[in-house]
mmCIF file of C-alpha atoms in Angstrom:
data_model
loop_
_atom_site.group_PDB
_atom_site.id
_atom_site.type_symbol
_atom_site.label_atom_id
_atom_site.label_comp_id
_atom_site.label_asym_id
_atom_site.label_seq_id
_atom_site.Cartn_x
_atom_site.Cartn_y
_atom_site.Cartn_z
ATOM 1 C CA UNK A 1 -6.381 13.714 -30.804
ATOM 2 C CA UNK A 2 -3.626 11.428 -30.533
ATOM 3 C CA UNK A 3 -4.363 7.771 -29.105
ATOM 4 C CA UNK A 4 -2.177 6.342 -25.664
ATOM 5 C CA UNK A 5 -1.388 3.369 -25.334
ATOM 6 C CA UNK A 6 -2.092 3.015 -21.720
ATOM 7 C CA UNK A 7 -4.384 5.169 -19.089
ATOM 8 C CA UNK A 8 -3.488 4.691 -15.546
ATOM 9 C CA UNK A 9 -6.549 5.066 -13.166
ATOM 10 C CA UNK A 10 -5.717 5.315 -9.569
ATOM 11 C CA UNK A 11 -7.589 7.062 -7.112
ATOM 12 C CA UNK A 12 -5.696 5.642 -3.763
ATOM 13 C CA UNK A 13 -2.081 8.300 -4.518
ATOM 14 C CA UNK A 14 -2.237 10.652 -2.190
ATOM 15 C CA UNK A 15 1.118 11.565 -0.363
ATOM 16 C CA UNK A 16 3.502 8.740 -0.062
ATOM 17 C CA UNK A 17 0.801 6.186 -1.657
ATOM 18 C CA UNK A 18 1.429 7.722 -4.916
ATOM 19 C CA UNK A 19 4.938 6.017 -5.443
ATOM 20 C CA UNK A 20 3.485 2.856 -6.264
ATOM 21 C CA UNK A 21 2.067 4.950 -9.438
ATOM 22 C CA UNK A 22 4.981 7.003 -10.290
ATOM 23 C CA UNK A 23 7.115 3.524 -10.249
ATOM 24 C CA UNK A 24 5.030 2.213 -13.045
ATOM 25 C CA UNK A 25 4.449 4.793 -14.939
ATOM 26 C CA UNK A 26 8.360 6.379 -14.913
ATOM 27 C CA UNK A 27 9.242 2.531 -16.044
ATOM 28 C CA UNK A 28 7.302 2.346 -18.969
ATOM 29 C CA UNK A 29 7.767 6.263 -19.681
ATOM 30 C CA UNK A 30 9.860 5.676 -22.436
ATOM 31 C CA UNK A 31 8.601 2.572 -24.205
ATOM 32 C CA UNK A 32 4.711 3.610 -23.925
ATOM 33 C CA UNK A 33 2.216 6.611 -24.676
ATOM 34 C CA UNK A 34 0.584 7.171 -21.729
ATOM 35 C CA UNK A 35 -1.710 9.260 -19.244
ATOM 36 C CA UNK A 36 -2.687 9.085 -16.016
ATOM 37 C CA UNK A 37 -5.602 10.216 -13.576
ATOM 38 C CA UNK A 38 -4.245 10.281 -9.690
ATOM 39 C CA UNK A 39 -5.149 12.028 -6.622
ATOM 40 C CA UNK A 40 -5.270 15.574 -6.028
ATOM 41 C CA UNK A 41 -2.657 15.332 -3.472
ATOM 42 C CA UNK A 42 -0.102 13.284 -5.944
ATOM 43 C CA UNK A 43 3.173 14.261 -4.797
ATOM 44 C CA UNK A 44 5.014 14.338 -8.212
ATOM 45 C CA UNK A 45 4.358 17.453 -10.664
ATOM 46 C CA UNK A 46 2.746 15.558 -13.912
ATOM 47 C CA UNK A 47 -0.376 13.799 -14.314
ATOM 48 C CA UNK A 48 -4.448 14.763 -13.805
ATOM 49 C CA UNK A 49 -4.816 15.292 -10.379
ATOM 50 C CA UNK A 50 -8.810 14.611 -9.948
ATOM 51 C CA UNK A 51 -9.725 12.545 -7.456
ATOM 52 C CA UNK A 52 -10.487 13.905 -3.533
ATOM 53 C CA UNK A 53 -9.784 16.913 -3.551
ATOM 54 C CA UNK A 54 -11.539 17.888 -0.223
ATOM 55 C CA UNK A 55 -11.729 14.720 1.405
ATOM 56 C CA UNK A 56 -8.995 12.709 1.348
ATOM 57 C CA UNK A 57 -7.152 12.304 4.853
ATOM 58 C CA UNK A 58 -3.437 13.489 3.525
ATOM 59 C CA UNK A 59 -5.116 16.742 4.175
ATOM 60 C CA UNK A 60 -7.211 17.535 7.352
ATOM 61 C CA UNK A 61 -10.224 20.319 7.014
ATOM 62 C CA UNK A 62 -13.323 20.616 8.171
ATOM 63 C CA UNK A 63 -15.218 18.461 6.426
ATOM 64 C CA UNK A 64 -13.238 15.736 8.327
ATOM 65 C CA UNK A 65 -14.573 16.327 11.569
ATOM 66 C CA UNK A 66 -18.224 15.477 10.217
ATOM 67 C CA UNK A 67 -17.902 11.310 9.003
ATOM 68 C CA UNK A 68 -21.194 11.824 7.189
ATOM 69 C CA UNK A 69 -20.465 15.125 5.591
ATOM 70 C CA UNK A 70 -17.081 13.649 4.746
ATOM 71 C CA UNK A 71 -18.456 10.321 2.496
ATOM 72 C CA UNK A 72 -21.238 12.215 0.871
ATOM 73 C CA UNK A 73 -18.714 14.860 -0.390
ATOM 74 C CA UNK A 74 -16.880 11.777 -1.172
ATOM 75 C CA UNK A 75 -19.062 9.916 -3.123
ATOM 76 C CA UNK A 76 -19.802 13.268 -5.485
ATOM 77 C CA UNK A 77 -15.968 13.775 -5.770
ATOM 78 C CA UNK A 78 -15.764 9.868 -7.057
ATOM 79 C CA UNK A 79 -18.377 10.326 -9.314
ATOM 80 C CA UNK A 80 -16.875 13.560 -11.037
ATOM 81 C CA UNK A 81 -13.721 11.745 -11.148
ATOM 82 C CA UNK A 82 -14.849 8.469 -13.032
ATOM 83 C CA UNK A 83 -17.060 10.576 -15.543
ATOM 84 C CA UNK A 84 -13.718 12.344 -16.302
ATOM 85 C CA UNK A 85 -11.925 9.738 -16.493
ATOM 86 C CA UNK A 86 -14.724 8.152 -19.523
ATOM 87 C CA UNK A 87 -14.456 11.107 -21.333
ATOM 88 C CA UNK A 88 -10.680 10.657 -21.297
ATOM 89 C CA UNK A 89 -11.386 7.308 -22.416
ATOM 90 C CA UNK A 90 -13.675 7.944 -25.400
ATOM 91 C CA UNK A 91 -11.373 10.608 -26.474
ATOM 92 C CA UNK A 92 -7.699 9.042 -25.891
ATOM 93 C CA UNK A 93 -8.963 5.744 -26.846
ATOM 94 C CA UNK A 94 -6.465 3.740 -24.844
ATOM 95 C CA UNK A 95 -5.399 0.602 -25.608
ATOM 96 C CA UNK A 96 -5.618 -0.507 -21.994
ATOM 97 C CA UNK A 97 -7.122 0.929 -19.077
ATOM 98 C CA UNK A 98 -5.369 0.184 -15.939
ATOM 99 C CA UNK A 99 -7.848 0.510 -13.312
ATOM 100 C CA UNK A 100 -6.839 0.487 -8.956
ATOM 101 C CA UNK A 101 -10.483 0.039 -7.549
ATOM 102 C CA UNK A 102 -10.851 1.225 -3.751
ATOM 103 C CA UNK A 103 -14.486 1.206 -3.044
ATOM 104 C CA UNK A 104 -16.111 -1.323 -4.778
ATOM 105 C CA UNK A 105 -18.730 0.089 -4.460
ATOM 106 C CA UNK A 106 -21.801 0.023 -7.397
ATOM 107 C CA UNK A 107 -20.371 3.755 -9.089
ATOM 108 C CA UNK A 108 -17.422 1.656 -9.988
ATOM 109 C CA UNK A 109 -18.621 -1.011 -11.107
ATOM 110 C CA UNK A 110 -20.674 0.886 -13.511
ATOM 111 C CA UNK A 111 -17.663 3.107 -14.589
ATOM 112 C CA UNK A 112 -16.149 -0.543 -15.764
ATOM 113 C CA UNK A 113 -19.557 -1.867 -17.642
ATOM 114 C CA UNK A 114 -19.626 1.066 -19.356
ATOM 115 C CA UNK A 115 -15.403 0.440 -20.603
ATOM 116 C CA UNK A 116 -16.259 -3.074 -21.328
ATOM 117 C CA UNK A 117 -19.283 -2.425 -23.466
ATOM 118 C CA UNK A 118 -18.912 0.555 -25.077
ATOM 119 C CA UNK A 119 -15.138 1.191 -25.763
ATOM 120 C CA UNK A 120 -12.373 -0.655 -27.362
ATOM 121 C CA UNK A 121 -10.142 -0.486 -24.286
ATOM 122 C CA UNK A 122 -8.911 -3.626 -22.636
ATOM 123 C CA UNK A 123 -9.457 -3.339 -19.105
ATOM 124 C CA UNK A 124 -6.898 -4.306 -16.389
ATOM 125 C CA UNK A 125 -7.939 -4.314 -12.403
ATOM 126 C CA UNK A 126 -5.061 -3.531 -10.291
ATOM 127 C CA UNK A 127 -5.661 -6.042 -7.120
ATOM 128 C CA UNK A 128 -4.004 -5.140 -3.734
ATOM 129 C CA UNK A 129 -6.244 -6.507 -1.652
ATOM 130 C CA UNK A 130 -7.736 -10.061 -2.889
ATOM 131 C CA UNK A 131 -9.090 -11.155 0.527
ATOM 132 C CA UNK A 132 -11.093 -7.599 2.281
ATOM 133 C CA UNK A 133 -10.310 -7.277 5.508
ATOM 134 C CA UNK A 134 -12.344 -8.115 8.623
ATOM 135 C CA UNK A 135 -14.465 -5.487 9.708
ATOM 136 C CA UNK A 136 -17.620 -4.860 11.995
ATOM 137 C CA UNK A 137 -18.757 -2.290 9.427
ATOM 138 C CA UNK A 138 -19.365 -5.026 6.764
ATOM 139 C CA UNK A 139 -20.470 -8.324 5.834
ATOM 140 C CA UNK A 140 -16.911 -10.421 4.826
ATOM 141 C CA UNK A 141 -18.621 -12.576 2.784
ATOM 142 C CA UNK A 142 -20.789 -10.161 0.754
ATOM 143 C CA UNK A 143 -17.751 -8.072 0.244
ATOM 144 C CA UNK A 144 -16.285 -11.038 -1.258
ATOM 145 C CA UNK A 145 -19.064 -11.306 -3.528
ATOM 146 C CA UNK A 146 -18.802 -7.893 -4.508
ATOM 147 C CA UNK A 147 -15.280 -8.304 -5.574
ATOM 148 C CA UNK A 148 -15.823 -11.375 -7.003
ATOM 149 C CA UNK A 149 -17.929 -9.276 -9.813
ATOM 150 C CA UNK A 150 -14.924 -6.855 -10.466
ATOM 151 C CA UNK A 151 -12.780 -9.449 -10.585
ATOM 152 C CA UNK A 152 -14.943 -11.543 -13.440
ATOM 153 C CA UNK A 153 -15.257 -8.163 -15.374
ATOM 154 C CA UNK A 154 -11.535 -7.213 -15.539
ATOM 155 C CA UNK A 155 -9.479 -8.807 -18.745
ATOM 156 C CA UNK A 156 -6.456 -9.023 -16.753
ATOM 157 C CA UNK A 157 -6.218 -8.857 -13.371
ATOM 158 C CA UNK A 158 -2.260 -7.162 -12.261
ATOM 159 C CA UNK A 159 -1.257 -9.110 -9.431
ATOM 160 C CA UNK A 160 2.402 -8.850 -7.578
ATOM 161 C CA UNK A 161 2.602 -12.347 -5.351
ATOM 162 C CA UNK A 162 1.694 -16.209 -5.746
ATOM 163 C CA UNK A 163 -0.363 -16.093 -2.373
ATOM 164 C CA UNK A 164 -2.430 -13.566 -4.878
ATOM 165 C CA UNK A 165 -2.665 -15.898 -7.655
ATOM 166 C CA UNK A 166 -3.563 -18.644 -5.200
ATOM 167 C CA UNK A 167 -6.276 -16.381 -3.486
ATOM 168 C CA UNK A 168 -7.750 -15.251 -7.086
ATOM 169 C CA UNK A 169 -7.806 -18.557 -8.132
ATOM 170 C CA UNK A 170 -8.776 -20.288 -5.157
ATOM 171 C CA UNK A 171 -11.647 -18.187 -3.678
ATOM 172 C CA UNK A 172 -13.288 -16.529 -6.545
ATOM 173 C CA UNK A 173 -12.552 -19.190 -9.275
ATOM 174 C CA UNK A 174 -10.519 -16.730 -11.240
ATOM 175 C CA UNK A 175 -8.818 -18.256 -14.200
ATOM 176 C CA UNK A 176 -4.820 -18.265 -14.468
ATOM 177 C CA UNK A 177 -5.058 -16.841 -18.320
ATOM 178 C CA UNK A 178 -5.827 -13.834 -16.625
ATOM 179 C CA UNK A 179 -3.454 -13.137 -14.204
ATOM 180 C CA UNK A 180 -0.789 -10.469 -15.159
ATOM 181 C CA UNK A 181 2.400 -10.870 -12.532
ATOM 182 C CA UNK A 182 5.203 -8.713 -11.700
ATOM 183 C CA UNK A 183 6.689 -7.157 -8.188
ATOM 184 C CA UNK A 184 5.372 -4.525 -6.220
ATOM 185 C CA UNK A 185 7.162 -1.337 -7.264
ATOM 186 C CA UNK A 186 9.462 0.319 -4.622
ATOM 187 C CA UNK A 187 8.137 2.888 -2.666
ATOM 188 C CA UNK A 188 11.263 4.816 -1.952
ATOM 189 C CA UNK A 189 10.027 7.651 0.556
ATOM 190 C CA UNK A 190 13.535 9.740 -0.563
ATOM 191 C CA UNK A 191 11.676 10.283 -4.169
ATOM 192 C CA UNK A 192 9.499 13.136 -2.022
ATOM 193 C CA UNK A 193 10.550 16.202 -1.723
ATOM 194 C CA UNK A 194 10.092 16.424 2.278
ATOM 195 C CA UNK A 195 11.010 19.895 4.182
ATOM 196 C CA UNK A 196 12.363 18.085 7.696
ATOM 197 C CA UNK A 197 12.385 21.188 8.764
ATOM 198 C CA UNK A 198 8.888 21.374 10.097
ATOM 199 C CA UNK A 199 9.439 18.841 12.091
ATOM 200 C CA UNK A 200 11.568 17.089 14.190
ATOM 201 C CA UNK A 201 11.992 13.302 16.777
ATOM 202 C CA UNK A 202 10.935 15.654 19.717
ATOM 203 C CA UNK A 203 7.777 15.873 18.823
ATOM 204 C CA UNK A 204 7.816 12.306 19.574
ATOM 205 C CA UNK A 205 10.139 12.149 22.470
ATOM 206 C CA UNK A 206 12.421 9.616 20.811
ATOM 207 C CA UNK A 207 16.006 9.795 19.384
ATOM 208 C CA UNK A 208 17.493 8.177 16.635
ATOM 209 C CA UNK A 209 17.970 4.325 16.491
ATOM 210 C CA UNK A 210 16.690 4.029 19.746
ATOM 211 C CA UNK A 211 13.140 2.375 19.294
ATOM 212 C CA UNK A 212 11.367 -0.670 17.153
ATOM 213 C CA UNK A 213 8.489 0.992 15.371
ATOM 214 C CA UNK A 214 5.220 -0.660 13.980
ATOM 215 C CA UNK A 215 3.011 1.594 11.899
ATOM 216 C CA UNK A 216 -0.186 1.092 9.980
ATOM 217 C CA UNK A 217 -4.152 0.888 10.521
ATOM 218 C CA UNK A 218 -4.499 -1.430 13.833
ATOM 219 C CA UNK A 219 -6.631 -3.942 12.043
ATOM 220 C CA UNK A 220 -6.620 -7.338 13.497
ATOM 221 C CA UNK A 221 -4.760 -9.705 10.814
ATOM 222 C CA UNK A 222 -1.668 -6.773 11.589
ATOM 223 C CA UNK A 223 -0.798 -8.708 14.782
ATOM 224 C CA UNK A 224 -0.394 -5.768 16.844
ATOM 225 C CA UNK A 225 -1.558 -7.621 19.857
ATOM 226 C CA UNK A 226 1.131 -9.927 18.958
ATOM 227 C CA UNK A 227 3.916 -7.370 18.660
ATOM 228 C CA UNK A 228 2.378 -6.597 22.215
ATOM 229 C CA UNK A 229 2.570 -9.656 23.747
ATOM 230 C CA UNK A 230 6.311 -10.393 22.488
ATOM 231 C CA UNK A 231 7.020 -7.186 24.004
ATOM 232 C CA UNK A 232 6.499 -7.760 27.646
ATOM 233 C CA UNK A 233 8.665 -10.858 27.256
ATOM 234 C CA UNK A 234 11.144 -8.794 25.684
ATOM 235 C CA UNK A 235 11.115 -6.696 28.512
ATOM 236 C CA UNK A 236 11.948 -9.159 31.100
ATOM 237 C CA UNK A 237 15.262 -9.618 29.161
ATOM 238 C CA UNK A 238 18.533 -8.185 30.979
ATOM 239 C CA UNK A 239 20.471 -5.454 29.142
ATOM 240 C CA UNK A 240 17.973 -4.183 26.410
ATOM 241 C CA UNK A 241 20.251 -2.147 23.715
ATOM 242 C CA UNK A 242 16.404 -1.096 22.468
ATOM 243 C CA UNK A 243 13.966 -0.092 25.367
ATOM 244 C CA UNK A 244 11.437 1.672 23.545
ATOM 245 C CA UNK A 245 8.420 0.554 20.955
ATOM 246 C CA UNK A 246 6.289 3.135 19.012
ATOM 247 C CA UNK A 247 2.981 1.685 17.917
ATOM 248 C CA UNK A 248 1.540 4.998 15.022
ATOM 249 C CA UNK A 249 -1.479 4.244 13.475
ATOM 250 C CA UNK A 250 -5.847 4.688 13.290
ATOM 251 C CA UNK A 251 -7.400 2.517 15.517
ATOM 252 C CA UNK A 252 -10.487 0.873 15.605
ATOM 253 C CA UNK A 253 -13.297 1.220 17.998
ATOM 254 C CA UNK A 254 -12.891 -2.053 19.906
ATOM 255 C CA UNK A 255 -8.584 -1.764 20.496
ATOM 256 C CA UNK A 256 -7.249 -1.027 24.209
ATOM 257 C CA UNK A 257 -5.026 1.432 23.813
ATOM 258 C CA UNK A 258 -3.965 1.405 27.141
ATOM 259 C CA UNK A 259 -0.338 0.761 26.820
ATOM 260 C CA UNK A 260 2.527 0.231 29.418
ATOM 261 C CA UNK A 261 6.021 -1.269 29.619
ATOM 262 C CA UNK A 262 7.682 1.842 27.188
ATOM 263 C CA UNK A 263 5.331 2.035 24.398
ATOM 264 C CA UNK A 264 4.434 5.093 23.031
ATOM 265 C CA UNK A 265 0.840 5.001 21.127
ATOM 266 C CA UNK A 266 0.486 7.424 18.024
ATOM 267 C CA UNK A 267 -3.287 7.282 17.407
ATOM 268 C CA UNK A 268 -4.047 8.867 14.351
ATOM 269 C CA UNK A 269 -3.313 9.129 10.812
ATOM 270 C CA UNK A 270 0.514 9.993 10.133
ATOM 271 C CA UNK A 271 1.406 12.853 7.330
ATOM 272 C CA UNK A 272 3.881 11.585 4.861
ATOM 273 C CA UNK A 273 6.559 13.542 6.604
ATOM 274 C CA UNK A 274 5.979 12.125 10.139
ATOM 275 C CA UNK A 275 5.562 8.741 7.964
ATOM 276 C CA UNK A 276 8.830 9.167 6.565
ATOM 277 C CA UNK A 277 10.532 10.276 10.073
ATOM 278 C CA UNK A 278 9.563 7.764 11.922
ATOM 279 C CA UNK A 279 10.643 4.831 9.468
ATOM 280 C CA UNK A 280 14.064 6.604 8.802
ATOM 281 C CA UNK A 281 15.162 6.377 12.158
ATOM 282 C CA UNK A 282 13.952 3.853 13.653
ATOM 283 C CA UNK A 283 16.092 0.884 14.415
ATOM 284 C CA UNK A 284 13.813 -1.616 13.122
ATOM 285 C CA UNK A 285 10.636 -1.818 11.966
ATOM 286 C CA UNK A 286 8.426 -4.497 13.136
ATOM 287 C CA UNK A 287 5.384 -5.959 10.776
ATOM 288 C CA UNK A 288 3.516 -9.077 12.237
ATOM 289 C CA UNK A 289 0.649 -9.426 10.261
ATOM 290 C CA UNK A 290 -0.996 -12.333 10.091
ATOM 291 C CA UNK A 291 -2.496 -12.197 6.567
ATOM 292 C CA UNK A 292 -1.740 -9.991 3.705
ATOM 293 C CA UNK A 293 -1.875 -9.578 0.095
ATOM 294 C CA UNK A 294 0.962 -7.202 -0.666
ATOM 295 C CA UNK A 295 1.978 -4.196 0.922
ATOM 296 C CA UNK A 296 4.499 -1.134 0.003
ATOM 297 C CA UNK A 297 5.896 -0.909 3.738
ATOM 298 C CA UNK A 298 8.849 -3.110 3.143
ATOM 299 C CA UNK A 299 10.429 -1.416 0.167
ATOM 300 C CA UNK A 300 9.765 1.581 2.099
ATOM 301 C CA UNK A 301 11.474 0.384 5.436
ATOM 302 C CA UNK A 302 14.397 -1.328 3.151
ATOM 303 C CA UNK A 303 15.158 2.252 1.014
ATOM 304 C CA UNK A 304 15.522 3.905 3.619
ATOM 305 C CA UNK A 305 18.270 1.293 5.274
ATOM 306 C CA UNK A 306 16.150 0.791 8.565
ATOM 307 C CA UNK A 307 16.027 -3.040 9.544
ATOM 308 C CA UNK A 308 12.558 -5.228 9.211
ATOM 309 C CA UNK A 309 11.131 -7.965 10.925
ATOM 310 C CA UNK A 310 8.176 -9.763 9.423
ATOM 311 C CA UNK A 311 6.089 -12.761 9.738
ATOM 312 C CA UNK A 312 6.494 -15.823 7.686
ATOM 313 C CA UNK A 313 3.133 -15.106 5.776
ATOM 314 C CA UNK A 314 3.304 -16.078 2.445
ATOM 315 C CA UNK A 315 3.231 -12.327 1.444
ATOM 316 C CA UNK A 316 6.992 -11.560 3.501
ATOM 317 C CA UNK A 317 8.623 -15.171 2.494
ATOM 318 C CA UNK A 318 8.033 -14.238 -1.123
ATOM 319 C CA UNK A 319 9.259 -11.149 -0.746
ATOM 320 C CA UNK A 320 12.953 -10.543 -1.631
ATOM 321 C CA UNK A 321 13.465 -7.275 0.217
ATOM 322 C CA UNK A 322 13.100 -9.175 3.287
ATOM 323 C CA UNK A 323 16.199 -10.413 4.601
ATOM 324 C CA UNK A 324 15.060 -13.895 5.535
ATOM 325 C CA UNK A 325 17.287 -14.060 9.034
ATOM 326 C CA UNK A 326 14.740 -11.420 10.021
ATOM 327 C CA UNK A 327 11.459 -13.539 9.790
ATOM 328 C CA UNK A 328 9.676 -15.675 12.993
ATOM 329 C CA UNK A 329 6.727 -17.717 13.054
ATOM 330 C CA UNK A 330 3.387 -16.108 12.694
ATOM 331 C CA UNK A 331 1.444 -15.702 15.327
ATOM 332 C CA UNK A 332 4.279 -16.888 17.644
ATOM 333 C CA UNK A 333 5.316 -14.334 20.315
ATOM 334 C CA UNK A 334 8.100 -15.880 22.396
ATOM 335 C CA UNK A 335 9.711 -15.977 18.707
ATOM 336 C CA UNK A 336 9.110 -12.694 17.673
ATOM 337 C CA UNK A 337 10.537 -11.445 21.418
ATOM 338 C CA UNK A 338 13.395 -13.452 20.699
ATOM 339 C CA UNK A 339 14.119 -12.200 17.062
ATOM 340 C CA UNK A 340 13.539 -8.628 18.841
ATOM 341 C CA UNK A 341 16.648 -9.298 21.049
ATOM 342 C CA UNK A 342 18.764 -11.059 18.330
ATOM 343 C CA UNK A 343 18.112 -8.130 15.337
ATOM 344 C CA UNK A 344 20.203 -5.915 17.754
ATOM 345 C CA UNK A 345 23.326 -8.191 16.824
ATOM 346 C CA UNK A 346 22.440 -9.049 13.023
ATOM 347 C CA UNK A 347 23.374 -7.375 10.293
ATOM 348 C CA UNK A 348 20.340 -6.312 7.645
ATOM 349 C CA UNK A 349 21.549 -7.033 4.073
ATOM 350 C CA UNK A 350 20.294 -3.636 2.488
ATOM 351 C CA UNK A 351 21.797 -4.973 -0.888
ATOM 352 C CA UNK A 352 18.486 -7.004 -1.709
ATOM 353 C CA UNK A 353 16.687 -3.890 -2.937
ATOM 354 C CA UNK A 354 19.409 -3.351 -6.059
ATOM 355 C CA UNK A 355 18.578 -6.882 -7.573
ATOM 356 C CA UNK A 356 14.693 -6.046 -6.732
ATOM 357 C CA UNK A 357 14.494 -2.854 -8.815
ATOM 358 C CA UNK A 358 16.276 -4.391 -11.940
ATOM 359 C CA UNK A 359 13.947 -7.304 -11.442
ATOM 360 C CA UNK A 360 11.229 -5.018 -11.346
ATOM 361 C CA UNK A 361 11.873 -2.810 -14.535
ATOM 362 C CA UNK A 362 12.898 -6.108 -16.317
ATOM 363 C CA UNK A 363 9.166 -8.059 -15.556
ATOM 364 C CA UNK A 364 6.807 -4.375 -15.907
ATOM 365 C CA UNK A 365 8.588 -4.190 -19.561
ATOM 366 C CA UNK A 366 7.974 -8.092 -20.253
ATOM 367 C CA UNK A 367 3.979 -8.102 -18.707
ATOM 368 C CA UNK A 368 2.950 -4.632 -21.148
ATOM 369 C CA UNK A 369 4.860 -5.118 -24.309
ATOM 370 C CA UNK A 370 3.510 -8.704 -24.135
ATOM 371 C CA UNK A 371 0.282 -7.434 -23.974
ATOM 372 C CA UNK A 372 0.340 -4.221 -26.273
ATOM 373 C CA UNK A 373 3.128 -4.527 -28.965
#
């Protein structure tokens, strides 16, 4: 059996979420053996499509409407999929296994120990989220804790921002030696093969161009109730060119969704098409979070030439998709309703995302033939 030089592991691809993978893996496709373990709901035709099968949300069944039934299928469906993913291991013998942990919970970490001690493969930890977020389902700071133990295990840790670094280093005492850094792959929604048939803006009452859009899980450190409260100051603005904001996304238990002033609430988890849709003609897309550790929607929003306004997080002001006219303060309201007047009379500069993707293939290529030739 022939050895690879590299095994991507990564269980979060379903849909739209997969072209974070297939960015990586079609820019090393010619320099590197490699294989790679994804969702069952991948959206490209290669790779071993093992992980949630039945459960994962990208395609509604039964077993959704039952939360318990859902997790314990879950759990099963992870387990299958990392005891797969060792035999690959023991029989591909990869140089490196690079590794996207979602759960952290103990399965995992075992599936890791058992890497570390009893194969030859380096192990690298993909790490999204440094910080968890806030929840009311967990502790914060034993989640921390928890991640803190991945963290230590990893021998390189693939980060795509300073504020990650910083956060690494800074909270859990990670050393710098083991940072590997280069920029968030684009996640250009045109690479799926979408039938817009099926579906149309009516569903949605809207029209092209004619609405700001946030979309997204309505956690807290999103700012939503921010992008709210610069709203009804927008509002009291004289001739609006944009009258209408469309908040899509889950919410969580404790968020009033009782909207007024032209908002129109999605509440519930988007398909990739709808996804897709919504970004593509909207007239801008709106993301105030208030922290962050990297996130896909920008080079989504950018690729698909719809205007974004962010915060000035550290996450947005190092990005360079973001057109920096296009930034206000965080957590600042009358300056987001302002920049939501202005953005109607500002040009985007769509050319950022050219220098980003050469910059991209140029520092992926640098970080793994460092590392493996």
């Amino acid at each position: 059996m022939k050895k690879i030089d590299i095994l991507h592991i990564y269980p979060g691809t379903s849909g739209s979420s997969g072209l974070y993978t297939h960015e990586i893996f079609k820019s090393l496709e010619k320099h590197y053996h490699q294989e790679i373990i994804v969702s069952y709901n991948f959206p490209f035709s290669y790779g071993k499509k093992i992980y949630y099968r039945f459960t994962d949300l990208a395609k509604p069944n039964f077993i959704h409407r039952n939360n318990l039934l859902r997790l314990a299928i879950r759990y099963f469906e992870l387990l299958y999929a990392l005891s797969y993913s060792l035999i690959l291991i023991f029989i591909f013998k990869p140089k490196i296994v690079n590794y996207s942990f979602t759960t952290q919970i103990n399965l995992e970490l075992y599936f890791l120990k058992i890497i570390s001690k009893f194969s030859n493969s380096k192990i690298w930890l993909t790490a999204h989220d440094v910080v968890p977020f806030k929840s009311s389902y967990f502790n914060l700071e034993k989640a921390k804790s928890k991640r803190e133990i991945f963290f230590k295990l990893a021998d390189k840790i693939v980060v795509h921002n300073l504020n990650s670094k910083n956060d690494l280093n800074n909270m859990y005492n990670i050393e710098k030696l083991k940072f590997l850094d280069h920029l968030f792959p684009i996640m250009n929604l045109n690479q799926i093969d979408f039938d817009f048939k099926k579906i149309d803006l009516n569903k949605f009452n809207l029209n092209t161009k004619e609405y700001f859009l946030f979309t997204g899980h309505l956690r807290a450190e999103k700012g939503v109730q921010i992008l709210i409260d610069a709203w009804a100051k927008y509002q009291k603005k004289d001739n609006l060119k944009i009258k209408k904001l469309v908040i899509a996304g889950n919410v969580p238990i404790d968020f009033s969704t009782d909207f007024k002033d032209n908002i129109i609430f999605i509440n519930r988890f988007l398909s990739d098409l709808e996804y897709h849709l919504l970004i593509k003609n909207a007239f801008c897309v709106v993301l105030p979070y208030t922290r962050g550790t990297n996130s896909g929607i920008p080079s989504s929003v950018v690729s698909l030439n719809t205007k974004l306004i962010t915060s000035d997080i550290e996450m947005f002001k190092n990005n360079s998709l973001v057109d920096k006219k296009f930034i206000f303060k965080s957590g600042d309201s009358s300056d987001l309703s302002k920049l939501l007047h202005k953005s109607f009379f500002m040009r985007y500069d769509f050319s950022l995302i050219d220098n980003y993707k050469k910059d991209f293939r140029s520092e992926i290529l640098k970080v793994y033939k460092k590392e493996i030739d």
